[in-house]
Coordinates of C-alpha atoms and ligand atoms in Angstrom, one line a residue:
X1 CA -20.9 9.3 41.0
X2 CA -17.8 8.8 38.5
X3 CA -18.5 5.2 37.1
X4 CA -19.2 5.5 33.3
X5 CA -16.3 4.8 30.8
X6 CA -17.5 7.4 27.5
X7 CA -16.2 6.3 24.2
X8 CA -15.6 9.0 21.2
X9 CA -13.9 8.8 18.2
X10 CA -13.0 10.3 14.9
X11 CA -13.1 14.5 15.4
X12 CA -10.8 14.8 12.8
X13 CA -9.8 18.6 14.2
X14 CA -8.4 20.8 12.7
X15 CA -9.9 20.3 9.1
X16 CA -13.1 21.9 7.5
X17 CA -14.3 24.8 8.4
X18 CA -16.8 23.9 11.2
X19 CA -13.4 22.4 13.2
X20 CA -13.9 25.3 15.8
X21 CA -17.3 24.1 16.5
X22 CA -16.4 20.7 16.7
X23 CA -13.6 21.1 19.3
X24 CA -16.5 23.4 21.2
X25 CA -18.6 20.9 21.0
X26 CA -16.9 18.0 22.2
X27 CA -15.5 20.7 25.5
X28 CA -19.2 21.0 25.9
X29 CA -19.7 17.1 26.2
X30 CA -17.3 16.6 28.3
X31 CA -18.5 18.9 30.7
X32 CA -22.0 17.7 30.3
X33 CA -20.1 13.7 31.1
X34 CA -18.0 14.9 33.8
X35 CA -19.8 14.3 37.1
X36 CA -20.2 10.7 35.7
X37 CA -17.3 9.9 34.1
X38 CA -14.8 7.9 35.5
X39 CA -12.8 7.4 32.1
X40 CA -13.0 8.8 28.8
X41 CA -11.9 6.6 25.8
X42 CA -10.8 8.2 22.8
X43 CA -10.9 5.8 19.8
X44 CA -8.3 8.3 17.6
X45 CA -8.1 10.4 14.9
X46 CA -9.6 13.1 16.9
X47 CA -7.0 15.2 15.3
X48 CA -6.8 15.0 11.5
X49 CA -3.1 15.7 12.0
X50 CA -0.3 15.9 14.7
X51 CA 3.2 16.1 14.6
X52 CA 5.0 16.1 18.1
X53 CA 8.4 17.5 18.0
X54 CA 11.2 17.3 20.7
X55 CA 10.4 20.7 21.8
X56 CA 7.8 22.3 20.0
X57 CA 3.8 21.2 19.7
X58 CA 1.0 22.3 16.3
X59 CA -0.9 25.3 17.2
X60 CA -4.8 25.1 18.0
X61 CA -7.1 22.7 20.4
X62 CA -6.2 24.4 23.4
X63 CA -9.8 24.3 24.4
X64 CA -10.1 20.6 24.0
X65 CA -6.5 19.9 25.7
X66 CA -7.5 22.3 28.5
X67 CA -10.4 21.1 29.3
X68 CA -8.5 17.0 29.3
X69 CA -6.3 18.4 31.6
X70 CA -8.2 19.8 34.2
X71 CA -10.6 16.5 34.0
X72 CA -7.3 14.2 34.3
X73 CA -5.7 16.5 37.2
X74 CA -9.4 16.0 39.1
X75 CA -8.9 12.2 38.3
X76 CA -11.1 11.2 34.9
X77 CA -9.1 8.5 33.6
X78 CA -8.3 9.3 29.9
X79 CA -7.0 7.1 27.4
X80 CA -6.5 7.5 23.8
X81 CA -6.3 4.7 21.0
X82 CA -4.0 6.7 18.3
X83 CA -5.3 6.9 14.1
X84 CA -4.1 7.0 11.5
X85 CA -4.2 10.7 11.1
X86 CA -2.9 10.9 14.8
X87 CA -0.2 8.3 15.0
X88 CA 2.1 11.2 15.6
X89 CA 1.1 12.8 18.7
X90 CA 3.9 10.2 20.6
X91 CA 4.3 11.2 24.3
X92 CA 2.9 14.6 24.3
X93 CA -1.1 13.8 26.0
X94 CA 0.8 11.8 27.9
X95 CA 3.6 13.6 29.1
X96 CA 1.3 17.0 29.7
X97 CA -2.0 15.4 30.0
X98 CA -1.7 12.4 32.0
X99 CA -3.5 10.5 28.7
X100 CA -2.5 6.5 28.6
X101 CA -1.3 6.2 24.8
X102 CA -2.8 3.1 22.9
X103 CA -0.2 2.4 19.6
X104 CA -2.5 -1.3 18.5
X105 CA -5.9 -2.5 19.5
X106 CA -5.5 -3.6 23.3
X107 CA -7.5 -6.0 25.4
X108 CA -9.4 -4.0 28.4
X109 CA -11.3 -5.6 32.0
X110 CA -13.5 -2.4 32.6
X111 CA -15.6 -3.2 35.8
X112 CA -15.4 -7.0 35.0
X113 CA -16.6 -6.9 31.2
X114 CA -13.9 -7.6 28.4
X115 CA -13.0 -5.1 26.1
X116 CA -11.3 -5.0 22.6
X117 CA -10.8 -1.2 21.8
X118 CA -8.9 0.3 19.0
X119 CA -8.7 2.9 15.9
X120 CA -9.6 0.3 13.7
X121 CA -7.2 1.3 10.3
X122 CA -5.2 -1.2 8.3
X123 CA -7.2 -4.3 9.5
X124 CA -8.3 -5.3 6.0
X125 CA -4.8 -7.7 5.1
X126 CA -5.5 -7.3 1.9
X127 CA -5.3 -3.8 1.9
X128 CA -1.7 -3.8 1.2
X129 CA -1.0 -0.4 0.1
X130 CA -2.3 0.9 3.3
X131 CA -0.6 -1.3 5.3
X132 CA 2.6 -0.4 3.7
X133 CA 2.1 3.2 4.1
X134 CA 1.6 2.6 7.8
X135 CA 4.6 1.0 8.4
X136 CA 6.6 3.6 6.5
X137 CA 4.7 6.5 8.8
X138 CA 5.0 4.0 11.8
X139 CA 9.2 4.0 11.3
X140 CA 10.8 5.9 13.9
X141 CA 13.5 6.6 11.1
X142 CA 11.3 8.3 9.0
X143 CA 9.7 10.1 12.0
X144 CA 13.0 11.3 12.3
X145 CA 13.1 12.4 9.2
X146 CA 10.1 14.2 9.3
X147 CA 10.7 15.9 12.5
X148 CA 14.0 16.9 10.4
X149 CA 11.7 19.1 7.9
X150 CA 10.7 22.5 9.3
X151 CA 7.0 22.7 10.3
X152 CA 6.5 25.5 7.7
X153 CA 7.2 22.8 5.2
X154 CA 6.3 19.4 6.6
X155 CA 2.9 20.8 7.8
X156 CA 1.3 21.8 4.5
X157 CA 2.5 18.5 3.2
X158 CA 0.8 16.1 5.7
X159 CA -2.1 18.3 5.7
X160 CA -1.8 17.4 1.8
X161 CA -1.7 14.0 2.9
X162 CA -4.5 13.9 5.5
X163 CA -6.8 15.7 3.1
X164 CA -6.3 13.4 0.2
X165 CA -6.6 10.0 2.5
X166 CA -10.1 11.7 4.1
X167 CA -11.4 12.4 0.5
X168 CA -10.6 8.7 -0.7
X169 CA -12.6 7.7 2.7
X170 CA -15.2 10.2 2.8
X171 CA -17.7 9.5 4.8
X172 CA -20.6 8.4 2.2
X173 CA -18.8 5.3 1.2
X174 CA -17.9 4.8 5.0
X175 CA -21.2 2.8 5.2
X176 CA -21.0 -0.8 7.1
X177 CA -20.5 -3.3 4.3
X178 CA -21.7 -6.4 6.1
X179 CA -20.7 -8.8 8.8
X180 CA -18.7 -10.9 5.8
X181 CA -16.9 -8.0 4.3
X182 CA -16.4 -5.5 7.3
X183 CA -12.9 -5.9 8.0
X184 CA -12.9 -4.4 11.4
X185 CA -15.7 -6.9 12.3
X186 CA -14.1 -9.8 10.5
X187 CA -10.7 -9.0 12.5
X188 CA -13.4 -9.0 16.1
X189 CA -15.0 -12.3 14.7
X190 CA -11.4 -13.9 14.9
X191 CA -10.3 -12.3 18.1
X192 CA -13.1 -13.7 19.4
X193 CA -12.6 -17.2 17.6
X194 CA -8.8 -17.2 19.7
X195 CA -10.3 -16.5 22.8
X196 CA -13.2 -19.3 22.4
X197 CA -10.6 -22.1 21.3
X198 CA -7.9 -21.1 24.3
X199 CA -11.2 -21.6 26.6
X200 CA -10.4 -18.1 28.4
X201 CA -13.1 -15.4 29.0
X202 CA -14.4 -14.1 25.8
X203 CA -14.9 -10.7 24.7
X204 CA -18.1 -9.2 25.5
X205 CA -17.8 -5.6 23.4
X206 CA -15.5 -4.7 20.8
X207 CA -15.1 -0.9 20.6
X208 CA -14.0 1.2 17.0
X209 CA -14.2 3.9 15.1
X210 CA -12.3 4.9 12.0
X211 CA -15.3 4.2 9.4
X212 CA -17.4 7.3 10.4
X213 CA -20.2 5.1 10.5
X214 CA -21.9 4.3 13.6
X215 CA -22.6 0.3 13.7
X216 CA -23.9 -2.1 16.5
X217 CA -23.9 -5.8 15.6
X218 CA -24.3 -8.7 17.2
X219 CA -21.2 -10.9 17.1
X220 CA -22.0 -14.3 18.7
X221 CA -23.0 -13.5 22.6
X222 CA -20.9 -10.0 22.5
X223 CA -21.6 -7.1 20.6
X224 CA -19.2 -5.0 17.7
X225 CA -19.9 -1.0 18.2
X226 CA -18.3 0.7 15.9
X227 CA -18.6 4.4 17.9
X228 CA -19.3 6.5 14.4
X229 CA -17.8 10.0 14.3
X230 CA -17.8 13.6 15.8
X231 CA -17.7 15.3 12.3
X232 CA -21.4 15.6 10.9
X233 CA -22.5 13.3 13.8
X234 CA -22.2 13.8 17.4
X235 CA -21.2 10.4 17.8
X236 CA -20.6 8.7 21.2
X237 CA -21.0 5.2 23.5
X238 CA -21.5 4.8 27.0
X239 CA -20.5 2.2 29.3
X240 CA -22.5 2.2 32.5
X241 CA -20.4 -0.7 33.8
X242 CA -23.5 -3.3 33.3
X243 CA -24.0 -2.2 28.8
X244 CA -22.4 -0.5 26.0
X245 CA -25.2 2.0 24.9
X246 CA -24.1 4.4 21.2
X247 CA -26.1 7.6 21.3
X248 CA -25.4 10.9 20.0
X249 CA -24.8 14.1 21.8
X250 CA -27.6 16.7 21.9
X251 CA -29.9 13.5 21.1
Ligands
MN301 MN1 -9.2 6.7 10.7

């Protein structure tokens, strides 16, 4: 019976010597969950860098894309929340595979439970530098400019940005820094307060990625979950219609 929702994040495919292995494991994981999967939610940074040109797409990742396409064709619902590394997927996955794309955190009602789901970048209001870069990268005009640069030039530049952004946030300094300091957690807390103040149904679950560290924390009566990563872990979360459990593939 297909009734479960699976969440996965931050595979950064295309970076590192073991990228093909990570992709293979992702495909193997999809095969394993397929009989039970009603939907698969990707929380962003699945690709370390992507740019969809009008008439061309980056090479690679065909096994993952093929597996997603086959599952989508057989009725599995796919959602993708763009990350800071793969924000330039545009409509590629939507048009080719039928994935529902999300550019911002969104409220989703799943089997009667209320979720707030997103990638998690740009949530530290104090991080002006990052928020500025995000605006630059999300600007349609700048995207149009980049699209005009030949990929043989554009991709090496973009890959070096991507590499330096990853180095700045190595998995090691991505540990959970506490309920009072973690920007994503604080954002979720604020969003929950808005629901409570408005007297509407509060969130049951908050699911994010970006931090590369798997975390489960209570947030009032709700639960905050950071799904972790698919780089040095094979973390994923599964919602069976009642509860969300954070685990890892092969455990
Ligand atoms: Mn990220």
